[in-house]
Coordinates of C-alpha atoms in Angstrom, one line a residue:
M490 CA 0.2 0.1 0.5
T491 CA 0.9 3.0 -0.2
T492 CA 1.3 5.9 2.2
T493 CA -1.6 7.7 1.1
T494 CA -4.4 4.8 1.1
Q495 CA -2.6 3.8 5.1
P496 CA -4.6 7.4 6.2
M497 CA -7.6 6.6 4.6
T498 CA -7.5 3.1 5.7
G499 CA -7.5 4.1 9.0
E500 CA -10.0 6.5 9.0
F501 CA -11.9 4.1 7.0
F502 CA -11.9 2.1 10.0
E503 CA -11.8 4.3 12.3
A504 CA -15.5 5.8 11.4
W505 CA -16.7 2.1 11.2
R506 CA -15.8 1.8 15.0
S507 CA -17.9 4.6 15.6
S508 CA -20.2 3.8 14.1
M509 CA -20.7 0.8 15.7
K510 CA -20.2 2.0 18.9
A511 CA -22.9 4.6 17.9
M512 CA -25.3 1.6 16.9
T513 CA -24.6 -0.5 20.7
W514 CA -25.6 3.0 22.4
S515 CA -28.5 3.4 20.4
Q516 CA -29.9 -0.8 20.9
D517 CA -29.0 0.1 24.7
Q518 CA -31.2 3.2 24.9
L519 CA -33.8 1.2 23.4
E520 CA -33.5 -2.2 25.8
K521 CA -33.2 0.9 28.8
L522 CA -36.6 2.3 27.3
A523 CA -38.2 -1.7 26.3
S524 CA -37.5 -2.4 30.1
T525 CA -38.9 0.8 31.7
W526 CA -41.9 0.5 29.7
M527 CA -42.0 -3.0 31.0
E528 CA -41.7 -2.1 34.8
Q529 CA -44.1 0.8 34.3
G530 CA -47.0 -2.4 32.2
R531 CA -46.3 -4.7 35.7
T532 CA -47.0 -2.1 38.3
M533 CA -50.2 -0.8 36.2
R534 CA -50.9 -4.3 36.2
H535 CA -50.3 -4.5 39.8
D536 CA -51.7 -2.1 40.6
G537 CA -55.1 -2.5 39.0
E538 CA -55.0 -5.8 40.4
K539 CA -54.8 -4.2 43.8
V540 CA -58.0 -1.7 43.1
L541 CA -59.5 -4.7 41.2
E542 CA -59.5 -6.4 45.0
V543 CA -60.3 -3.1 46.4
L544 CA -63.8 -2.5 44.3
I545 CA -64.8 -6.0 44.6
S546 CA -64.4 -6.5 48.2
Q547 CA -66.6 -3.1 48.7
A548 CA -69.2 -4.9 46.0
K549 CA -69.5 -7.7 48.4
T550 CA -69.8 -5.6 51.4
N551 CA -72.5 -3.6 49.7
C552 CA -74.3 -6.2 48.7
E553 CA -74.8 -7.8 52.0
E554 CA -75.7 -5.1 53.5
M555 CA -78.3 -4.1 51.1
Q556 CA -79.2 -7.6 51.2
Q557 CA -80.1 -7.3 55.1
K558 CA -81.6 -4.0 54.8
A559 CA -84.0 -5.5 52.1
E560 CA -84.8 -8.3 54.5
H561 CA -85.2 -6.4 57.5
G562 CA -87.5 -3.9 55.5
F563 CA -89.6 -7.2 53.6
K564 CA -90.0 -8.7 56.8
S565 CA -91.2 -5.6 58.5
S566 CA -93.5 -4.4 55.5
L567 CA -94.7 -7.9 54.4
Q568 CA -95.8 -8.8 58.1
A569 CA -99.3 -8.1 57.1
V570 CA -98.9 -10.1 54.8
P571 CA -98.6 -13.5 56.0
G572 CA -98.9 -15.4 52.3
W573 CA -96.3 -13.0 50.6
D574 CA -93.8 -13.3 53.2
L575 CA -91.8 -17.2 52.4
L576 CA -92.3 -16.7 49.1
T577 CA -90.5 -13.1 48.5
Q578 CA -88.1 -13.4 51.2
N579 CA -87.1 -16.5 49.3
D580 CA -87.2 -14.9 45.8
L581 CA -85.2 -12.6 46.7
R582 CA -82.1 -14.7 49.2
R583 CA -82.3 -16.4 46.0
Q584 CA -81.2 -13.3 43.6
M585 CA -78.9 -12.2 46.5
D586 CA -76.8 -15.4 46.7
E587 CA -76.8 -15.8 42.1
L588 CA -75.1 -11.8 42.9
N589 CA -72.9 -13.4 44.9
K590 CA -71.7 -15.7 43.0
K591 CA -71.0 -14.0 40.3
L592 CA -68.6 -11.6 42.7
D593 CA -67.2 -14.1 43.7
G594 CA -67.0 -15.0 40.2
L595 CA -65.4 -11.8 39.7
G596 CA -62.9 -11.5 42.4
A597 CA -61.4 -15.5 40.7
R598 CA -60.1 -13.8 37.9

């Protein structure tokens, strides 16, 4: 090789090395970004599960309270109608049990 081609070859390899460094730096940055997104997604999913558990727990509590109040209200209001009391209470109890089963099914997901 001549004297003029040696510096050009050296510059070529230096430019190639610099571009490879830039490419690996870019890949590192993309990996960091992807791992940050994955971690944020994991955190959001975990927080969402906690919120869902609280909502289901509150819904169960509200349903039980409503069932108790409904039973008390129907017992007190239907005491004047003796034949209707047992049928209505059993039907309401059945409906509330079905709603509780649905809530339990949501909680199991």
